[in-house]
Coordinates of C-alpha atoms in Angstrom, one line a residue:
M116 CA -0.1 -0.4 0.4
L117 CA 1.0 3.5 -1.0
P118 CA 1.9 6.0 2.0
K119 CA -1.2 7.6 3.0
L120 CA 0.5 11.4 1.5
I121 CA 0.7 10.1 -1.8
L122 CA -2.2 8.6 -1.7
I123 CA -3.6 12.0 -1.3
C124 CA -1.7 13.6 -3.1
C125 CA -2.5 10.8 -6.5
L126 CA -7.0 11.5 -5.7
A127 CA -8.7 13.9 -7.9
V128 CA -8.8 17.8 -5.9
I129 CA -11.8 18.1 -4.4
T130 CA -13.3 21.5 -6.3
S131 CA -16.5 23.4 -6.1
G132 CA -19.5 22.1 -7.3
S133 CA -21.1 18.7 -7.4
I134 CA -19.6 15.7 -5.4
P135 CA -20.8 12.2 -7.5
R136 CA -21.5 9.6 -5.0
P137 CA -18.2 7.2 -4.2
R138 CA -18.8 3.9 -5.5
G139 CA -20.3 1.5 -3.5
V140 CA -22.5 3.7 -1.2
A141 CA -26.2 2.3 -0.6
D142 CA -29.1 5.0 -2.0
S143 CA -30.0 5.0 2.1
N144 CA -26.9 6.0 2.8
A145 CA -25.5 8.8 -0.1
S146 CA -27.2 11.8 2.6
H147 CA -23.5 10.5 4.6
Y148 CA -21.4 11.1 1.4
Q149 CA -22.1 14.9 0.8
P150 CA -19.3 16.7 1.8
N151 CA -19.7 19.9 4.0
S152 CA -18.0 23.5 2.6
E153 CA -14.7 22.3 4.5
N154 CA -15.2 19.1 2.2
V155 CA -14.9 16.7 5.7
F156 CA -16.5 13.7 6.2
V157 CA -17.5 12.2 9.9
C158 CA -17.9 8.6 10.0
I159 CA -21.2 7.0 10.1
D160 CA -20.5 5.7 13.4
G161 CA -19.3 9.8 14.7
S162 CA -16.4 8.9 15.9
Q163 CA -14.1 10.9 14.0
S164 CA -14.1 12.9 11.1
F165 CA -11.4 14.0 8.6
P166 CA -10.7 15.3 4.9
Y167 CA -13.4 13.9 1.9
T168 CA -10.3 12.8 0.2
Y169 CA -10.0 9.5 2.4
V170 CA -12.9 7.8 1.4
N171 CA -12.5 5.5 -0.8
D172 CA -8.4 6.2 -0.6
D173 CA -8.1 2.0 0.0
Y174 CA -7.4 3.3 3.2
C175 CA -9.8 2.5 6.9
D176 CA -9.8 5.1 8.9
C177 CA -13.6 4.9 10.6
A178 CA -13.8 1.7 12.8
D179 CA -17.2 1.1 11.6
G180 CA -15.9 0.9 7.8
S181 CA -18.4 3.8 6.4
D182 CA -15.4 5.7 4.9
E183 CA -14.0 2.6 2.5
P184 CA -18.0 2.1 0.5
G185 CA -15.7 1.6 -2.1
T186 CA -13.0 -0.9 -1.4
S187 CA -12.1 -3.8 0.4
A188 CA -9.8 -1.6 2.9
C189 CA -12.3 -2.3 5.8
P190 CA -12.7 -6.0 6.6
N191 CA -16.2 -4.7 8.5
G192 CA -17.2 -2.4 5.0
K193 CA -20.0 -3.6 3.3
F194 CA -20.2 -2.7 -1.0
T195 CA -23.3 -2.2 -2.6
C196 CA -23.8 -2.9 -6.1
T197 CA -26.0 -0.6 -8.5
N198 CA -27.6 -3.2 -10.0
I199 CA -29.9 -0.4 -12.5
G200 CA -32.2 -3.0 -13.7
H201 CA -32.2 -5.9 -10.9
R202 CA -32.7 -4.7 -7.6
P203 CA -28.9 -3.4 -5.0
L204 CA -27.5 -5.7 -3.4
I205 CA -25.3 -5.6 -0.4
V206 CA -21.9 -7.6 -0.6
P207 CA -18.6 -7.7 1.8
A208 CA -16.3 -5.5 1.1
S209 CA -14.1 -8.4 0.4
R210 CA -15.6 -9.5 -2.4
V211 CA -14.4 -5.9 -4.2
N212 CA -12.0 -6.7 -6.5
D213 CA -11.9 -10.7 -5.7
G214 CA -11.8 -11.8 -9.7
V215 CA -15.7 -12.8 -8.7
C216 CA -18.4 -10.6 -9.9
D217 CA -20.7 -10.3 -7.6
C218 CA -23.4 -7.9 -9.2
C219 CA -25.5 -8.6 -11.3
D220 CA -23.8 -5.4 -13.3
G221 CA -19.9 -6.2 -12.7
T222 CA -19.2 -2.9 -9.8
D223 CA -17.8 -4.5 -7.7
E224 CA -14.9 -5.4 -10.0
Y225 CA -14.2 -2.1 -11.7
S226 CA -10.0 -3.2 -11.2
G227 CA -10.2 -4.6 -14.9
N228 CA -9.0 -7.7 -14.0
I229 CA -12.3 -9.8 -14.7
A230 CA -14.2 -9.3 -17.7
C231 CA -17.9 -9.4 -15.8
V232 CA -21.1 -9.4 -17.6
N233 CA -24.0 -7.2 -16.6
T234 CA -26.7 -9.5 -16.4
C235 CA -29.2 -7.3 -14.7
N236 CA -32.1 -7.2 -16.7
E237 CA -32.0 -10.6 -17.7
L238 CA -31.8 -11.1 -13.8
G239 CA -34.9 -8.5 -13.0
K240 CA -36.8 -9.4 -15.6
K241 CA -37.1 -13.5 -14.3
H242 CA -36.9 -11.2 -10.6
K243 CA -40.2 -9.1 -11.9
E244 CA -41.7 -12.7 -13.6
E245 CA -41.3 -14.4 -10.1
V246 CA -42.3 -11.5 -7.8
E247 CA -46.3 -11.7 -9.9
R248 CA -45.9 -15.1 -9.7
I249 CA -45.5 -15.0 -6.3
M250 CA -48.3 -11.9 -6.0
K251 CA -50.7 -14.2 -7.9
L252 CA -50.7 -16.9 -5.0
Q253 CA -50.9 -14.1 -2.8
E254 CA -53.7 -12.5 -4.3
E255 CA -55.0 -16.4 -4.5
G256 CA -54.4 -17.2 -1.1
V257 CA -56.3 -14.1 -0.1
R258 CA -59.0 -14.5 -1.3
K259 CA -59.3 -17.9 -0.2
K260 CA -58.3 -16.7 3.0
K261 CA -61.8 -14.1 2.9
E262 CA -63.5 -17.1 2.7
F263 CA -62.5 -19.4 4.8
A264 CA -62.5 -16.0 7.6
E265 CA -65.9 -15.2 6.1
S266 CA -67.0 -18.6 6.9
G267 CA -65.2 -19.3 10.2
K268 CA -67.4 -16.2 11.1
K269 CA -70.9 -17.6 10.5
M270 CA -70.0 -20.5 11.8
K271 CA -68.7 -18.9 15.1
E272 CA -71.9 -17.1 15.1
E273 CA -74.1 -20.3 14.8
K274 CA -72.4 -21.9 17.5
K275 CA -72.5 -18.5 19.6
A276 CA -76.9 -19.4 19.0
R277 CA -77.4 -23.0 19.4
L278 CA -74.8 -22.3 22.6
E279 CA -77.4 -20.1 24.0
Q280 CA -79.9 -22.0 22.6
L281 CA -79.2 -25.3 24.4
Q282 CA -77.8 -22.8 27.6
A283 CA -82.1 -22.3 28.1
D284 CA -83.1 -25.8 26.5
R285 CA -80.2 -26.7 29.3
E286 CA -82.9 -25.2 32.1
A287 CA -85.6 -26.8 31.2
A288 CA -84.4 -30.0 30.7
E289 CA -83.3 -30.1 34.4
T290 CA -86.3 -29.1 35.4
E291 CA -87.8 -31.9 33.0
R292 CA -85.7 -34.8 34.7
Q293 CA -86.4 -33.2 38.5
E294 CA -90.3 -33.9 37.7
M295 CA -89.5 -37.6 36.2
E296 CA -86.9 -39.0 38.3
A297 CA -89.7 -37.2 41.9
K298 CA -92.4 -39.6 40.2
K299 CA -90.1 -42.0 39.0
D300 CA -89.3 -42.5 43.3
E301 CA -93.1 -42.8 43.5
A302 CA -94.4 -45.1 41.2
E303 CA -91.0 -47.1 42.6
A304 CA -92.2 -47.1 46.3
P305 CA -95.5 -49.4 46.5
E306 CA -93.2 -51.2 43.3
K307 CA -90.6 -51.9 46.0
E308 CA -93.3 -53.0 48.8
A309 CA -94.9 -55.5 46.6
K310 CA -91.8 -56.8 45.5
D311 CA -90.7 -57.1 48.6
R312 CA -94.4 -58.9 49.9
H313 CA -94.1 -61.3 47.4
Q314 CA -89.8 -62.2 47.3
K315 CA -90.9 -62.9 51.6
A316 CA -93.7 -65.0 50.7
W317 CA -91.2 -66.8 48.1
D318 CA -88.7 -67.5 50.2
E319 CA -91.1 -68.8 53.5
E320 CA -92.5 -71.2 50.7
K321 CA -89.0 -72.3 50.0
A322 CA -87.7 -72.2 53.3
R323 CA -90.5 -74.9 53.8
R324 CA -90.2 -77.0 51.1
S325 CA -86.6 -78.0 51.8
A326 CA -87.1 -77.8 55.5
E327 CA -89.6 -81.6 54.1
K328 CA -86.9 -82.9 51.9
D329 CA -85.2 -82.6 54.4
A330 CA -87.3 -84.5 56.8
A331 CA -88.0 -87.4 53.8
A332 CA -84.2 -87.2 54.0
G333 CA -84.0 -87.6 57.4
M334 CA -87.1 -89.9 58.1
T335 CA -86.0 -92.3 54.5
A336 CA -82.4 -92.6 56.1
F337 CA -83.3 -93.1 59.8
N338 CA -85.5 -96.6 58.7
E339 CA -82.2 -97.6 56.6
L340 CA -80.5 -97.1 59.6
D341 CA -82.8 -99.1 61.7
S342 CA -81.8 -102.2 60.1
N343 CA -84.0 -104.4 63.7
N344 CA -87.2 -102.2 62.8
D345 CA -87.2 -101.5 66.5
N346 CA -87.9 -97.7 66.0
F347 CA -84.6 -96.9 67.3
V348 CA -81.5 -96.0 65.7
D349 CA -78.5 -97.7 68.2
V350 CA -74.6 -97.5 67.5
L351 CA -74.4 -101.2 66.6
E352 CA -76.4 -100.3 63.2
M353 CA -74.2 -97.1 62.9
V354 CA -70.5 -98.8 63.2
V355 CA -71.6 -100.8 59.4
H356 CA -71.6 -97.8 57.7
N357 CA -67.6 -96.2 57.2
E358 CA -68.6 -93.0 56.6
F359 CA -68.7 -92.2 60.5
D360 CA -65.4 -93.9 61.0
I361 CA -63.8 -90.1 62.2
D362 CA -60.2 -91.2 62.3
S363 CA -60.7 -93.2 59.1
N364 CA -58.6 -96.2 60.2
G365 CA -60.5 -97.9 58.1
V366 CA -64.0 -99.3 60.7
V367 CA -65.7 -97.5 63.2
S368 CA -65.8 -97.7 66.7
E369 CA -68.6 -97.6 68.9
E370 CA -67.2 -94.8 70.7
E371 CA -67.1 -92.4 67.3
A372 CA -70.8 -94.0 66.3
K373 CA -71.5 -92.7 69.4
E374 CA -70.2 -89.4 69.0
H375 CA -72.7 -88.5 65.6
L376 CA -75.8 -89.5 68.1
E377 CA -75.0 -87.0 70.1
E378 CA -73.6 -89.3 73.1
V379 CA -76.4 -91.6 73.7
E380 CA -76.8 -94.6 73.1
K381 CA -79.9 -95.3 70.7
V382 CA -82.3 -91.7 69.4
D383 CA -85.8 -92.1 68.1
Q384 CA -86.8 -91.6 64.5
D385 CA -87.8 -87.5 66.1
T386 CA -84.8 -87.1 67.9
F387 CA -82.5 -88.0 64.9
V388 CA -84.3 -86.0 62.1
S389 CA -84.2 -83.6 64.8
K390 CA -80.4 -83.3 65.8
I391 CA -79.1 -85.7 64.4
W392 CA -79.7 -85.4 60.9
P393 CA -78.3 -82.3 60.2
N394 CA -74.8 -83.4 61.2
V395 CA -74.7 -86.3 59.3
K396 CA -76.2 -86.0 56.2
Q397 CA -73.5 -84.8 54.0
I398 CA -71.6 -87.6 54.4
Y399 CA -74.3 -90.4 54.8
K400 CA -74.6 -93.0 52.6
P401 CA -77.0 -96.3 52.4
L402 CA -76.0 -99.7 52.3
V403 CA -76.0 -101.2 49.3
P404 CA -77.7 -104.5 49.1
E405 CA -75.8 -108.1 49.1
E406 CA -78.2 -109.2 46.4
A407 CA -77.3 -105.9 43.5
Q408 CA -74.1 -106.7 44.3
S409 CA -74.1 -110.3 43.3
D410 CA -76.5 -109.6 40.2
G411 CA -72.7 -107.7 38.7
E412 CA -73.7 -104.9 40.5
A413 CA -70.2 -103.5 41.4
S414 CA -69.6 -101.5 45.0
P415 CA -69.7 -98.6 46.6
P416 CA -64.8 -98.1 45.9
A417 CA -63.3 -97.5 49.3
E418 CA -63.3 -94.6 51.0
P419 CA -60.0 -92.7 50.7
Q420 CA -58.2 -92.2 54.0
G421 CA -58.2 -88.7 55.9
E422 CA -61.7 -88.0 53.0
T423 CA -64.7 -88.5 55.3
A424 CA -66.9 -85.7 53.3
T425 CA -69.2 -87.8 50.1
P426 CA -71.5 -86.8 48.4
P427 CA -75.5 -86.8 48.7
T428 CA -77.9 -89.4 48.5
P429 CA -79.9 -89.4 45.8
E430 CA -83.0 -88.9 47.9
T431 CA -81.3 -85.3 49.7
P432 CA -82.2 -83.5 46.7
T433 CA -79.5 -82.0 45.1
Q434 CA -81.3 -78.7 42.7
D435 CA -80.8 -75.9 45.2
D436 CA -83.5 -74.5 45.8
S437 CA -82.7 -71.3 44.5
D438 CA -83.0 -73.0 41.2
E439 CA -86.7 -73.8 41.6
K440 CA -88.6 -70.4 39.6
M441 CA -90.0 -67.9 41.4
P442 CA -94.0 -68.1 41.2
D443 CA -95.6 -64.7 39.2
Y444 CA -96.1 -61.5 40.3
D445 CA -99.9 -61.0 41.5
D446 CA -101.7 -58.8 39.1
E447 CA -102.5 -55.8 41.6
T448 CA -97.8 -56.3 42.0
K449 CA -98.1 -56.4 37.6
V450 CA -100.0 -53.4 37.4
L451 CA -97.9 -52.2 40.4
I452 CA -94.5 -52.8 38.4
E453 CA -96.0 -51.4 34.9
A454 CA -96.5 -48.8 36.2
A455 CA -92.9 -48.4 37.3
D456 CA -91.6 -49.3 34.3
V457 CA -93.2 -46.7 32.3
A458 CA -92.0 -43.9 34.8
R459 CA -88.5 -45.2 34.8
N460 CA -89.2 -45.3 30.8
S461 CA -89.7 -41.4 31.1
F462 CA -86.9 -40.9 33.7
N463 CA -84.3 -41.9 31.7
A464 CA -85.1 -40.3 28.3
A465 CA -85.5 -37.4 30.5
D466 CA -82.1 -37.8 31.8
E467 CA -80.4 -38.6 28.1
K468 CA -82.1 -35.9 27.4
L469 CA -80.1 -33.8 29.8
K470 CA -76.7 -35.8 29.0
S471 CA -77.2 -34.6 26.2
I472 CA -77.5 -31.2 26.2
D473 CA -74.6 -31.3 28.6
R474 CA -71.9 -32.5 25.6
E475 CA -72.5 -30.7 23.5
I476 CA -73.2 -28.1 25.4
S477 CA -69.3 -28.9 26.8
S478 CA -68.5 -29.3 22.4
L479 CA -69.4 -26.0 21.7
Q480 CA -67.7 -25.1 24.6
S481 CA -64.5 -25.8 23.4
Y482 CA -65.2 -24.7 20.5
M483 CA -66.1 -21.4 21.3
N484 CA -62.8 -21.0 23.8
L485 CA -60.5 -22.3 20.7
D486 CA -57.8 -19.5 19.2
F487 CA -58.9 -19.5 15.2
G488 CA -57.0 -16.4 14.3
N489 CA -57.9 -12.5 14.2
E490 CA -60.2 -13.3 11.7
E491 CA -61.7 -16.9 12.9
E492 CA -59.7 -17.6 9.6
F493 CA -58.0 -21.5 10.5
S494 CA -61.0 -22.4 11.7
V495 CA -61.6 -23.9 7.8
L496 CA -58.8 -27.0 9.6
K497 CA -60.4 -28.0 12.6
D498 CA -62.1 -31.1 12.5
Q499 CA -59.1 -32.5 9.4
C500 CA -56.4 -34.3 9.4
F501 CA -53.5 -33.7 7.1
E502 CA -50.5 -36.5 5.9
Y503 CA -47.0 -36.4 4.5
T504 CA -44.8 -39.2 4.1
D505 CA -41.1 -39.5 4.1
R506 CA -39.1 -42.1 3.6
E507 CA -39.2 -43.7 7.1
Y508 CA -42.5 -42.5 8.2
T509 CA -45.6 -41.4 7.3
Y510 CA -46.6 -38.0 9.4
K511 CA -50.3 -36.8 10.5
L512 CA -51.3 -33.4 12.0
C513 CA -54.7 -33.4 13.0
V514 CA -54.9 -29.8 13.5
Y515 CA -55.4 -28.0 16.6
E516 CA -56.1 -32.1 17.4
R517 CA -53.0 -34.1 17.9
A518 CA -50.3 -35.0 16.2
S519 CA -48.7 -38.2 15.5
Q520 CA -45.5 -40.4 13.8
R521 CA -46.3 -44.1 12.2
P522 CA -43.5 -46.4 10.6
K523 CA -43.6 -47.2 6.4
S524 CA -43.1 -50.6 7.1
G525 CA -45.9 -50.7 9.8
G526 CA -46.5 -51.1 13.4
S527 CA -48.3 -49.0 16.1
E528 CA -49.1 -44.8 15.7
T529 CA -46.4 -42.7 17.5
S530 CA -47.7 -39.3 19.8
L531 CA -45.5 -36.3 18.9
G532 CA -48.0 -34.4 20.8
T533 CA -51.6 -32.8 21.2
W534 CA -53.4 -29.5 20.9
G535 CA -51.2 -26.5 22.9
R536 CA -51.4 -23.4 21.5
W537 CA -50.1 -20.3 19.3
S538 CA -46.0 -20.3 19.3
G539 CA -45.5 -17.5 16.7
P540 CA -43.7 -14.7 17.9
E541 CA -45.3 -11.7 19.1
N542 CA -45.4 -9.5 15.6
D543 CA -47.1 -12.7 13.6
R544 CA -48.6 -15.2 16.2
Y545 CA -51.2 -17.2 14.1
S546 CA -47.8 -18.0 12.4
S547 CA -47.2 -21.8 14.0
Q548 CA -49.0 -23.7 16.4
L549 CA -46.8 -26.2 19.5
Y550 CA -47.8 -29.2 19.6
E551 CA -47.0 -30.5 23.1
R552 CA -47.1 -33.5 25.6
G553 CA -46.1 -36.6 23.6
Q554 CA -45.5 -39.9 23.9
N555 CA -41.5 -39.6 26.3
C556 CA -39.0 -40.1 24.5
W557 CA -36.6 -43.0 26.4
N558 CA -34.7 -41.3 28.4
G559 CA -35.6 -37.9 27.5
P560 CA -38.0 -34.6 26.8
D561 CA -41.9 -36.1 25.7
R562 CA -42.1 -35.7 22.1
S563 CA -43.1 -31.9 20.7
V564 CA -44.4 -30.6 17.0
K565 CA -44.2 -27.0 16.4
V566 CA -46.2 -25.8 12.9
H567 CA -45.2 -23.9 11.0
F568 CA -47.8 -22.0 8.6
K569 CA -47.0 -20.7 5.3
C570 CA -48.9 -18.8 2.5
G571 CA -49.9 -21.8 -0.2
P572 CA -52.6 -21.8 -2.9
E573 CA -54.4 -25.3 -0.7
N574 CA -54.5 -27.1 3.2
Q575 CA -51.1 -29.5 2.2
L576 CA -48.4 -30.5 5.9
T577 CA -45.8 -30.7 3.1
N578 CA -42.7 -31.6 5.1
A579 CA -41.6 -33.1 8.2
Y580 CA -38.3 -33.2 10.6
E581 CA -36.7 -33.0 13.8
P582 CA -34.1 -30.4 14.6
S583 CA -33.3 -31.8 18.3
R584 CA -34.0 -34.1 19.2
C585 CA -37.2 -35.0 20.4
E586 CA -38.0 -31.8 18.8
Y587 CA -40.3 -31.6 15.3
A588 CA -41.0 -29.6 13.3
F589 CA -43.8 -29.5 10.6
D590 CA -44.2 -27.0 7.0
F591 CA -48.1 -26.6 6.9
I592 CA -49.0 -24.4 3.6
T593 CA -52.7 -22.7 3.3
P594 CA -54.7 -19.9 1.9
V595 CA -55.0 -18.3 5.5
S596 CA -51.8 -17.4 6.2
C597 CA -51.6 -15.9 3.1
S598 CA -51.0 -11.3 2.9
G599 CA -50.9 -9.5 -0.1
K600 CA -47.9 -8.5 0.1
V601 CA -44.6 -10.5 -0.6
S602 CA -41.5 -10.3 2.1
P603 CA -38.0 -10.2 0.6
L604 CA -37.1 -13.6 1.6
D605 CA -40.4 -14.8 -0.7
T606 CA -37.4 -14.1 -2.8
H607 CA -34.1 -14.0 -2.4
A608 CA -33.5 -17.6 -3.0
H609 CA -34.7 -17.4 -6.7
D610 CA -32.0 -15.0 -7.4
E611 CA -29.1 -15.9 -9.3
L612 CA -26.0 -13.3 -9.1

């Protein structure tokens, strides 16, 4: 680099009259590059001032690099491409005269070391076409958005009116239910009394029948045991029955027989039926006549050692008394039952009507509490589900409800989260939604999804990815995100400088 004094001497002398804007200056900063009456330049950050001849002298004097907008002398300098026919472009000053054409008009390569072809008009035309395409897309999206908003507002008003009507209907339904419940209780009281009376009579009848059967079985057993027909059952008649073997040694002793006879030598029929039979009826077995055995009937198998319980005798009823069918109700009770049934049916209908109203009220209140955007435009997405499939998974988004993924090869669905809240920045709140509290990751957090909304011609889930472990992101295009304005971010990616 030449000494400072030599560079200054070699630069054009500032004379009175108009001073052209220095190379690389943006329109927004042009006012800073008009020398005052003393031909002094002040750094844009105001830190220093010096002769205007220091501007673009290939020596960095300002800390902010503002004195070298057209050279690469300052590491933090910025060069503005004029790009007439296209749009201005700011590039790092380090790219000035580096042998690469960064500006479409080639103004960054003024040293002559490389010849740049001016492509600004061509790029400007393409950029204009792209802007027009995006504008058309935005306009169509805005048109649909307005339709969705009108539909959403209408829907909300209808649901609001329906909710108000249901709240009024609920009061009447609650009153009706209370009336039907009172009538039901009034009809069921005499019904219950009559049924209880009928049941009590039946229980007494079953008890009487059971007692008769038991007494008959006891008398049969007494007659079988009274082998000498002296109208008594004594110890000697008991010892021949192996089922009375208490210690299971294969022999019934007189003491064991006497124990079954309540410690007496013999009992008559009445005593046997009333006192002895209730204690022995579960183990008693009638003897098989010898002639029956000689005719080829097999003898009853010997009782296993240590077992005393035996099946009931054939005379003992094997059918539980509770299996007997209760007689029909009398006509008076049937009338009471019929009246109670009518009251119950009326109450059940009133109760279900109230529950149905409550369910609908709850559903409407949930809908009314949802934030569908400033103009209710997002309501069109409610109750709709969308899918996107990549190489491994199919992702599913049910807007305002849940998000999930499932393997393409088959398998169970994994919850990525349920509806949480709008999560866009303060100046663009409706640009993203958060779905949270999904299935827990092993040794990690619960899964969650952030859905990013962008302007598009149709409602479509276009991408799914995982920026960080167990935290997913979906890209969703929809007309309801169209604003009618073109952001520079919408077209930068299409510039080919």
